Tab-separated table of C-alpha atoms in Angstrom:
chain	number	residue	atom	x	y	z
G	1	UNK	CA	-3.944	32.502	2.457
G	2	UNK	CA	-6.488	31.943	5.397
G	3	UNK	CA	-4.324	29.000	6.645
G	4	UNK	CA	-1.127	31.277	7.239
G	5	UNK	CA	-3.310	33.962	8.842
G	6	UNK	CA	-4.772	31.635	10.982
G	7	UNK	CA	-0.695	31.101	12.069
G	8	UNK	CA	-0.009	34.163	12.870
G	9	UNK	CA	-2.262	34.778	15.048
G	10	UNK	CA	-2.499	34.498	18.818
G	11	UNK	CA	-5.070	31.946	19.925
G	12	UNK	CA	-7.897	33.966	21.156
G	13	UNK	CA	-7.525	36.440	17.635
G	14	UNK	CA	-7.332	33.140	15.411
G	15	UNK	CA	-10.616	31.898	17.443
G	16	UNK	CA	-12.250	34.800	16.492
G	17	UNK	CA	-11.125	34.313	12.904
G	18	UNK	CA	-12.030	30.615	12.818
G	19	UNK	CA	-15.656	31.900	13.248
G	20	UNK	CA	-16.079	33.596	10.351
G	21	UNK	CA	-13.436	31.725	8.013
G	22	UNK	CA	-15.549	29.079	6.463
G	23	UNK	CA	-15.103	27.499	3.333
G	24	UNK	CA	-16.989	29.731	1.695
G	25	UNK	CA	-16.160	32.821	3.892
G	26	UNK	CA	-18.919	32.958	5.530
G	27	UNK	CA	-19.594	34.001	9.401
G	28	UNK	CA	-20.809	31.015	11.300
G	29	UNK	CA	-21.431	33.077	13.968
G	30	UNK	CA	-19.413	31.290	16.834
G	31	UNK	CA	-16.260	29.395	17.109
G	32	UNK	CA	-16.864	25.726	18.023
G	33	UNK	CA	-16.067	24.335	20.784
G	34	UNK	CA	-16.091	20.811	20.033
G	35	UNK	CA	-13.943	18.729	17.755
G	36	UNK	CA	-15.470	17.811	14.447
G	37	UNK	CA	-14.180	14.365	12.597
G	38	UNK	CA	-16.088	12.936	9.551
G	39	UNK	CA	-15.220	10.274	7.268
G	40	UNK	CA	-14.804	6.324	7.009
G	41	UNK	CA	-17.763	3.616	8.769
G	42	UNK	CA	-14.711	1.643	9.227
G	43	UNK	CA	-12.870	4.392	11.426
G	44	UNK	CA	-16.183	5.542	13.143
G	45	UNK	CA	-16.344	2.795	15.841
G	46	UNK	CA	-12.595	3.634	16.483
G	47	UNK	CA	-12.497	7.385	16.316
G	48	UNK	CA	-16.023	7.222	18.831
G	49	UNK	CA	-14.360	4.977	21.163
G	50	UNK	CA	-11.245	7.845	21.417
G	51	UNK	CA	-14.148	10.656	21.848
G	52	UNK	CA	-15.545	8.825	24.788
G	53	UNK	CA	-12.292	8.055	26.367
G	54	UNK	CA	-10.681	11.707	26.046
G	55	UNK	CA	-14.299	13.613	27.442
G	56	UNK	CA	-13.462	10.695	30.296
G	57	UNK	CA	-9.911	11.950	30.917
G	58	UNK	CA	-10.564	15.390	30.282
G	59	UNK	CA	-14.035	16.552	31.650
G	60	UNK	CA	-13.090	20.362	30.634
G	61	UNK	CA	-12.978	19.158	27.179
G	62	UNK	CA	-16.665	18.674	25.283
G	63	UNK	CA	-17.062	15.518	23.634
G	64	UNK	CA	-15.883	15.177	19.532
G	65	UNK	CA	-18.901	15.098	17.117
G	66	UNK	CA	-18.216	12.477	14.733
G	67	UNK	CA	-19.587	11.615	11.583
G	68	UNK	CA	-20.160	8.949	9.497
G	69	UNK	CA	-19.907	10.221	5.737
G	70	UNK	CA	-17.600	7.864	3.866
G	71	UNK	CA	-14.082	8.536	3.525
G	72	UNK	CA	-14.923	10.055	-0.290
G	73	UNK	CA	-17.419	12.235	1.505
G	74	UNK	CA	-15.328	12.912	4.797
G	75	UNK	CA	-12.317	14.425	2.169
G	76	UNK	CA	-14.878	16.387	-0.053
G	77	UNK	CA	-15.407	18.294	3.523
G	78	UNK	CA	-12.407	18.129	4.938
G	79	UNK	CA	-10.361	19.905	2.121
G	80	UNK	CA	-13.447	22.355	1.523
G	81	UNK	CA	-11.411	24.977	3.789
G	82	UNK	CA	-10.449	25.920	7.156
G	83	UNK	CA	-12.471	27.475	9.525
G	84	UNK	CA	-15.639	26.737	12.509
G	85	UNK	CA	-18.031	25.392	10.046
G	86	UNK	CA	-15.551	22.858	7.933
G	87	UNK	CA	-14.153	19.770	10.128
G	88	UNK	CA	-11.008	19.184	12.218
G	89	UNK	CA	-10.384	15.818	11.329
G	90	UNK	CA	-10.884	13.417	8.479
G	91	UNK	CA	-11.290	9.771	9.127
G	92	UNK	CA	-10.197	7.280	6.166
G	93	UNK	CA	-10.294	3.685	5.612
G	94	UNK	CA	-7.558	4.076	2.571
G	95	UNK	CA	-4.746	6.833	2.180
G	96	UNK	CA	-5.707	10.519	0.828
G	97	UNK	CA	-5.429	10.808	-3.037
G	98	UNK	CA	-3.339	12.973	-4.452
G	99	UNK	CA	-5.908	14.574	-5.736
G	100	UNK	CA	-7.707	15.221	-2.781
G	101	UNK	CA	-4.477	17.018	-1.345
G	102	UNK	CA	-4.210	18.951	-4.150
G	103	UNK	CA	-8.480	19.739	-3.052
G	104	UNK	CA	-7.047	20.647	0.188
G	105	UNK	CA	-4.337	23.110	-0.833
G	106	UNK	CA	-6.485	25.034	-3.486
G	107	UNK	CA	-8.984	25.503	-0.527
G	108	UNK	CA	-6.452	26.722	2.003
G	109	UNK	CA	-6.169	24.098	3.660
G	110	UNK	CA	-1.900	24.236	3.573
G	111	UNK	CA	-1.027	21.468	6.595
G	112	UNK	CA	-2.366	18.307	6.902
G	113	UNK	CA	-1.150	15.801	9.363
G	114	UNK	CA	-1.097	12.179	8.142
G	115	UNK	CA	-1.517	9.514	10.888
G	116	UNK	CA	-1.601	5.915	10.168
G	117	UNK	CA	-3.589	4.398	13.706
G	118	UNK	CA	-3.857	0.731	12.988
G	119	UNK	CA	-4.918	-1.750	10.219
G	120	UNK	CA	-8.030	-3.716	9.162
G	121	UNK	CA	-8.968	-6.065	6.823
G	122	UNK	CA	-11.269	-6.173	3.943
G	123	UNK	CA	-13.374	-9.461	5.221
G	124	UNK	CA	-15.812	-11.304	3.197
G	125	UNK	CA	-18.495	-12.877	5.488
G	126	UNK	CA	-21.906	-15.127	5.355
G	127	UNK	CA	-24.231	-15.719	7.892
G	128	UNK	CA	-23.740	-18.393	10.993
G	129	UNK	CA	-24.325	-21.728	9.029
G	130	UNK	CA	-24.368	-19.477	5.775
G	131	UNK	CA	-22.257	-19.736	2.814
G	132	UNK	CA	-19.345	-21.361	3.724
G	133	UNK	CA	-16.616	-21.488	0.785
G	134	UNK	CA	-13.008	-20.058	0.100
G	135	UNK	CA	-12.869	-17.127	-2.323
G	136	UNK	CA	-9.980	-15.759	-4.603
G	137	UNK	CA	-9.433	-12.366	-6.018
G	138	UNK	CA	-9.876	-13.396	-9.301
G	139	UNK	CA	-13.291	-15.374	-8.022
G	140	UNK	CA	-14.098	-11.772	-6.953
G	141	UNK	CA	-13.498	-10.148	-9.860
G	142	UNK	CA	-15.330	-12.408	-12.028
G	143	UNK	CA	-18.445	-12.347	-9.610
G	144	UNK	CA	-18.651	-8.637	-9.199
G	145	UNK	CA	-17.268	-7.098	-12.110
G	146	UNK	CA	-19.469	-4.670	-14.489
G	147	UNK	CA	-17.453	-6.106	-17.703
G	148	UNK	CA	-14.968	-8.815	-16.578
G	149	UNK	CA	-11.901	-8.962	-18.973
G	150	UNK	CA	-13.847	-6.595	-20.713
G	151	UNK	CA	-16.807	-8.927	-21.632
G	152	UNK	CA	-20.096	-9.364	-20.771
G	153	UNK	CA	-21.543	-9.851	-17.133
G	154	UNK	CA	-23.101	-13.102	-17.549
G	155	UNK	CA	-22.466	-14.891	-14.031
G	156	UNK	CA	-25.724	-14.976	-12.111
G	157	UNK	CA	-24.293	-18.216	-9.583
G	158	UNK	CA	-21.217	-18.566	-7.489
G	159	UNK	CA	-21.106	-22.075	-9.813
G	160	UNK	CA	-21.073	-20.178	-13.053
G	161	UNK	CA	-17.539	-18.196	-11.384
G	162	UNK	CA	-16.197	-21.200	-10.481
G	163	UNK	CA	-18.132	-25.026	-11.068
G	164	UNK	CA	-16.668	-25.880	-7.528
G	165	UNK	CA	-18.734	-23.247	-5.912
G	166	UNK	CA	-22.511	-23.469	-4.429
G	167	UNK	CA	-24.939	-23.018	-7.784
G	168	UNK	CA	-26.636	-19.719	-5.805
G	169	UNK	CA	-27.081	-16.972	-6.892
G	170	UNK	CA	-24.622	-14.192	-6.023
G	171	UNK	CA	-25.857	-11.707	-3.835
G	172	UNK	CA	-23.358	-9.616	-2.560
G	173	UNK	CA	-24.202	-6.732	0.259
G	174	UNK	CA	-21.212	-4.545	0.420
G	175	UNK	CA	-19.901	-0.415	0.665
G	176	UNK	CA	-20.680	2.624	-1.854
G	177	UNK	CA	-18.700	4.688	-3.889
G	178	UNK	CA	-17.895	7.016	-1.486
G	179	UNK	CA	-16.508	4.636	0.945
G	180	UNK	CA	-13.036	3.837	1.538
G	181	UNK	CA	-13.721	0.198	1.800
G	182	UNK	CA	-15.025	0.200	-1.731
G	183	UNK	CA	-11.803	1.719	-2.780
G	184	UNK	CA	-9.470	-0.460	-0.949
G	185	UNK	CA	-11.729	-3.170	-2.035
G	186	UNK	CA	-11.100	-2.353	-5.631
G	187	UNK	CA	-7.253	-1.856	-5.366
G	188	UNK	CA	-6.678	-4.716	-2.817
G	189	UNK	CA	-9.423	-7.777	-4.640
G	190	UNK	CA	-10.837	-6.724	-7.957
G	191	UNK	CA	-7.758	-4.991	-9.702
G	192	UNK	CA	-5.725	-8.177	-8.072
G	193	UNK	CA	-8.360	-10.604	-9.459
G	194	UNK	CA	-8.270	-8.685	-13.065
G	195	UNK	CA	-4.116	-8.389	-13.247
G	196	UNK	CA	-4.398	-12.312	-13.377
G	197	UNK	CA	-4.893	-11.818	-17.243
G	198	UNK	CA	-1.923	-11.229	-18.923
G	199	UNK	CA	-4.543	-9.437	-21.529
G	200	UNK	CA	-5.815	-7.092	-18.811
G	201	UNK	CA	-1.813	-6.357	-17.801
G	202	UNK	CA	-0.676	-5.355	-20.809
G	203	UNK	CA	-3.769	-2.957	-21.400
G	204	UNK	CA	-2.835	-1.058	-18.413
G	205	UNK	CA	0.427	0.130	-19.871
G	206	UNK	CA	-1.291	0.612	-23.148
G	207	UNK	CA	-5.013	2.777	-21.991
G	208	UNK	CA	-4.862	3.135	-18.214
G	209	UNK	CA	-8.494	4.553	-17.915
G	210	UNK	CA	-9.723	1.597	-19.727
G	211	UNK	CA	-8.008	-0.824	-17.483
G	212	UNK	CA	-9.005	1.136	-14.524
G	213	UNK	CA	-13.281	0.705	-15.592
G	214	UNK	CA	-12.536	-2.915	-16.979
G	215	UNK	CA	-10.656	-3.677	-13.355
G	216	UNK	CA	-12.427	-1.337	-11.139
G	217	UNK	CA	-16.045	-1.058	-12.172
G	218	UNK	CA	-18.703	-3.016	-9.827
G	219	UNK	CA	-21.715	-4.661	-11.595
G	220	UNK	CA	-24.512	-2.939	-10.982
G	221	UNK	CA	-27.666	-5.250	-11.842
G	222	UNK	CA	-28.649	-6.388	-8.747
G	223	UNK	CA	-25.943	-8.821	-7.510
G	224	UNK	CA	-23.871	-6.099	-5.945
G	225	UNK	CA	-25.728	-4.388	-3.561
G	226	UNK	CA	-24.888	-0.928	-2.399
G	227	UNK	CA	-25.903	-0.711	1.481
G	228	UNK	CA	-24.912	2.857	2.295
G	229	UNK	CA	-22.428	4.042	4.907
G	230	UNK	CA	-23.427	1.991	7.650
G	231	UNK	CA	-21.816	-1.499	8.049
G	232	UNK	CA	-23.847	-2.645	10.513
G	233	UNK	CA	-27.086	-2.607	8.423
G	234	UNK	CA	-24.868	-5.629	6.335
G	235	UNK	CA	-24.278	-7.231	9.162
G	236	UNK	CA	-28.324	-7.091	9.693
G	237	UNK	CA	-28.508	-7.950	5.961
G	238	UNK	CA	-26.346	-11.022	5.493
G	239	UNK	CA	-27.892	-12.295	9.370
G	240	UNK	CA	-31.287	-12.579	7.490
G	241	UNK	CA	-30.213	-14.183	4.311
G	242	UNK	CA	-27.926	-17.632	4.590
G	243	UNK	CA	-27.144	-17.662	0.891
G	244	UNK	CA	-25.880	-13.257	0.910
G	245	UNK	CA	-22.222	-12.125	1.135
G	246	UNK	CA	-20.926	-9.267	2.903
G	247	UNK	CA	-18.307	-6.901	2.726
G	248	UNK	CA	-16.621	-4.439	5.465
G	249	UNK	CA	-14.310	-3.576	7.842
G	250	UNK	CA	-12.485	-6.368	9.804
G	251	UNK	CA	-13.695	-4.940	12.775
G	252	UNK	CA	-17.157	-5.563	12.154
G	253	UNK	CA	-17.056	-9.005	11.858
G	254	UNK	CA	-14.908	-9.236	14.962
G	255	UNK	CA	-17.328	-7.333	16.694
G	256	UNK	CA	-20.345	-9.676	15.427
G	257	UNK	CA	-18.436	-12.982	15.334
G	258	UNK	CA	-22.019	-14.353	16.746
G	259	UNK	CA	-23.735	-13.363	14.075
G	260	UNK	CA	-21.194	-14.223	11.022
G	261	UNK	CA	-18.419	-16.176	9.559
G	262	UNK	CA	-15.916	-14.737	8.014
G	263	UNK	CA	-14.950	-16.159	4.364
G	264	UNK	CA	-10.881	-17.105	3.525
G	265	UNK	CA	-9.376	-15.535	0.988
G	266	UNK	CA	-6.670	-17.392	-1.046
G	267	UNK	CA	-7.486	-19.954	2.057
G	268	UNK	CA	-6.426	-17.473	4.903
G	269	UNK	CA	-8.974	-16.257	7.504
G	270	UNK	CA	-9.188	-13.081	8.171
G	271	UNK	CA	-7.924	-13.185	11.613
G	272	UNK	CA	-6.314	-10.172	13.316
G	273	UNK	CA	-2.628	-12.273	13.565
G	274	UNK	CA	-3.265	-12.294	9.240
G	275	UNK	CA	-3.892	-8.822	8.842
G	276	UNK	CA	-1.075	-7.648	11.141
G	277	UNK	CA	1.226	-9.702	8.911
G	278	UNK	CA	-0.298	-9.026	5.474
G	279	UNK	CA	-0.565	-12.537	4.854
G	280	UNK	CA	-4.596	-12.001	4.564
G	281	UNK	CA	-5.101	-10.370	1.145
G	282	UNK	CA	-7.492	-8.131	2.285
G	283	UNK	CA	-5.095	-6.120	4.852
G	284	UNK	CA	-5.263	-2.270	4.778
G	285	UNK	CA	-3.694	0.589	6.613
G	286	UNK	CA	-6.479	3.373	8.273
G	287	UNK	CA	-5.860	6.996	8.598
G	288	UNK	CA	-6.888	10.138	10.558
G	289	UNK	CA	-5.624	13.709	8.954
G	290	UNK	CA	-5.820	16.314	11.203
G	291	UNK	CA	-5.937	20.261	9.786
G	292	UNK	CA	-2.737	21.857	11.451
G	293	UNK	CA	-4.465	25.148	11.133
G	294	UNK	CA	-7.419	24.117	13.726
G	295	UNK	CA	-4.663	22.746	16.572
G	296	UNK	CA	-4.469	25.541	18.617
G	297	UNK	CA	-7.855	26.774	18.093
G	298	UNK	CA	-10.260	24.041	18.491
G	299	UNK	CA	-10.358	23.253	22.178
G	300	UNK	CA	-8.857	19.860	23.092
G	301	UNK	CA	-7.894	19.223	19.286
G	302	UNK	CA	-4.156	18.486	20.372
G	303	UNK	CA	-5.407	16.199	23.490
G	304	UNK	CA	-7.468	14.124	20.968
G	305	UNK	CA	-4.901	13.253	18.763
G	306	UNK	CA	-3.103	12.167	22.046
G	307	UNK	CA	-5.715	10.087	23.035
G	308	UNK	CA	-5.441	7.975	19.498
G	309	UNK	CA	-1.635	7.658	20.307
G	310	UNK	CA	-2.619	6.418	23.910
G	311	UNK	CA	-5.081	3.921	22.284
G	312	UNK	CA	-3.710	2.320	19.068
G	313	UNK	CA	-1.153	-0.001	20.932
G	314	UNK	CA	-1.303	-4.361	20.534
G	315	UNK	CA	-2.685	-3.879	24.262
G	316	UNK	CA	-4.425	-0.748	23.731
G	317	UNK	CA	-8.093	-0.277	23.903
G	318	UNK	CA	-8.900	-0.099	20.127
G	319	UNK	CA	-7.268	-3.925	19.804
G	320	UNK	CA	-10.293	-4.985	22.080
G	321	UNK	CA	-13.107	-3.617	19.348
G	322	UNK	CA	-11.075	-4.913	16.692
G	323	UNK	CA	-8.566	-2.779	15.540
G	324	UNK	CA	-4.945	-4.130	14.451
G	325	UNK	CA	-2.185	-2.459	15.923
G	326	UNK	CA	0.485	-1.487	12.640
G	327	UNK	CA	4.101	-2.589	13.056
G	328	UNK	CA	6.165	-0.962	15.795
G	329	UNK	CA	8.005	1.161	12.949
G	330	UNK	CA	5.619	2.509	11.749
G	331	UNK	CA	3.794	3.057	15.317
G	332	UNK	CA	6.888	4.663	16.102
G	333	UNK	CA	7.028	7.150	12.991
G	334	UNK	CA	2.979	7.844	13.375
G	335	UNK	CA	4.315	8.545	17.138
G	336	UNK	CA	6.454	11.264	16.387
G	337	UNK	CA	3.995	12.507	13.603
G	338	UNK	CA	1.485	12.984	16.139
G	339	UNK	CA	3.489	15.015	18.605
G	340	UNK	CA	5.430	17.055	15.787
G	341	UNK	CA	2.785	17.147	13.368
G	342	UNK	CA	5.068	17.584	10.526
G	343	UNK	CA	2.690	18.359	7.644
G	344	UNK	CA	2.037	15.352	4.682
G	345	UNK	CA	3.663	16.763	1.289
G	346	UNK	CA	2.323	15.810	-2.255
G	347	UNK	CA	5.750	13.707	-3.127
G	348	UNK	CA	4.727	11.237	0.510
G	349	UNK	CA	1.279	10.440	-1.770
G	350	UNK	CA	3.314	9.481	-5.129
């Protein structure tokens, strides 16, 4: 496989290798020499902030590139192949699917190193002086679900949800498809709002796929609002518009607590002291996955990955743009992960 040859090579053969290994075989020409990283918005201020502080420590090392793509996206690359033109380093706001490592090891791609650097939050926010009200899962799921319960969309107010509510309309600006905030957003709030029906429980054990579109499946006549990769541009959206909801990272409303509020769930903020316990609803674990094949290949690939390890402590430099450090176990196991880079199997994603 192109993986192992890559291995058993010296560095300066598997360089010239990596050139012309894409995932399609193709000769790129030149081996890079800068670190590529796509994937999650939510990771992007994170994984940028580690770029600028490694090509600060180590001037002899060029600067990552890193994209923005989505974590959906950032896999689709990522597990395309190894070689100079696919990417070093997937960013994810939600842990690779199964499927996606299966992706990976059809391509070639045979080692991937699973790191978990921190946790966010999926916050709910309005505007300063916006909407101001506590939501639920199941208020959610009953706002932004294609079929609730199966049924018919008919909510067009936060009052026809729930009569305690504002009577507005709901106008929610929030992640695509391909983002990992949308999926964590479906697993962590809609499938928990949905599971509150004992009809909707027992239909999972009896048609998974249907209970999957019926729990899953965002509404998608207006009152959802799909606002691309960046989550900045809701930010700018929800700013304008006192009566809009938005949805994204934890880190982004830290970073723009001037601009808005962010919304309780179950009646807890999200607050970085609630998502390091899990007592926020909303908590989530992010991810980097490096290709073990690029390591010694891609200049400064291995001092990267140190630089994440230097960063993601309580009183690290990440905590001060808004990441939350995880639990000093599982610091401690990413630790060792990062300078053994013992490969992820399929039976750790079960």
């Amino acid at each position: 496989m192109k993986t192992k040859a890559i291995l058993a090579l010296p560095a300066l053969a598997a360089t010239a290798l990596l050139a012309a290994c894409g995932s399609g075989g193709g000769d790129t020409g030149a081996s890079r020499d800068s670190i590529r990283a796509v994937g999650s918005s939510t990771v992007y201020p994170f994984a940028k902030a580690v770029a600028e502080s490694l090509a600060r420590s180590n001037p002899d090392v060029n600067s990552p590139i890193i994209e923005s793509t989505g974590t959906g996206g950032g896999m689709k690359l990522f597990c395309a192949g190894v070689g100079a033109d696919t990417p070093d380093i997937a960013n994810a706001s939600r842990r690779m699917k199964a499927s996606e490592f299966e992706t990976c090891l059809a391509n070639g791609v045979m080692e991937v190193v699973e790191l978990q650097v921190g946790l966010d939050g999926i916050a709910f926010a309005s505007a300063k002086g916006g909407q101001t009200f506590n939501l639920t899962p199941q208020i959610v799921y009953e706002a932004l679900a294609a079929k609730p319960y199966g049924n018919e969309q008919t909510a067009k107010t936060w009052a026809d949800v729930d009569p305690s509510l504002p009577a507005d309309p709901i106008l929610v600006y929030g992640p695509p498809s391909t983002s990992g905030t949308r999926d964590a957003l479906k697993e962590l709030v809609l499938e928990a709002g949905c599971k509150t029906n004992a009809d909707m429980t027992a239909l999972k054990e009896s048609d998974e796929d249907s209970y999957d579109q019926i729990c899953t499946e965002v509404r998608s006549d207006g009152a959802y609002v799909d606002q691309g990769e960046q989550d900045n541009l809701i930010v700018q959206k929800i700013e304008g518009n006192p009566k809009a909801v938005g949805v994204f990272g934890y880190s982004y409303l830290e970073e723009n607590v001037d601009k808005v509020t962010g919304l309780p769930m179950n009646g807890v903020d999200p607050t970085y002291e609630n998502i390091s316990t899990f007592a926020y609803p909303g908590a989530r674990p992010l991810y980097v996955y490096v290709k073990k094949a690029h390591l010694d290949v891609i200049p400064g690939l291995r001092e990267f990955v140190a630089e994440w390890t230097k960063s993601w402590e309580k009183d690290g430099m990440l905590a001060k743009i808004g990441l939350v450090a995880s639990p000093d176990d599982v610091m401690a196991a990413n630790m060792t992960a990062a300078t053994e880079f013992t490969p992820l199997t399929a039976d750790q994603l079960k």
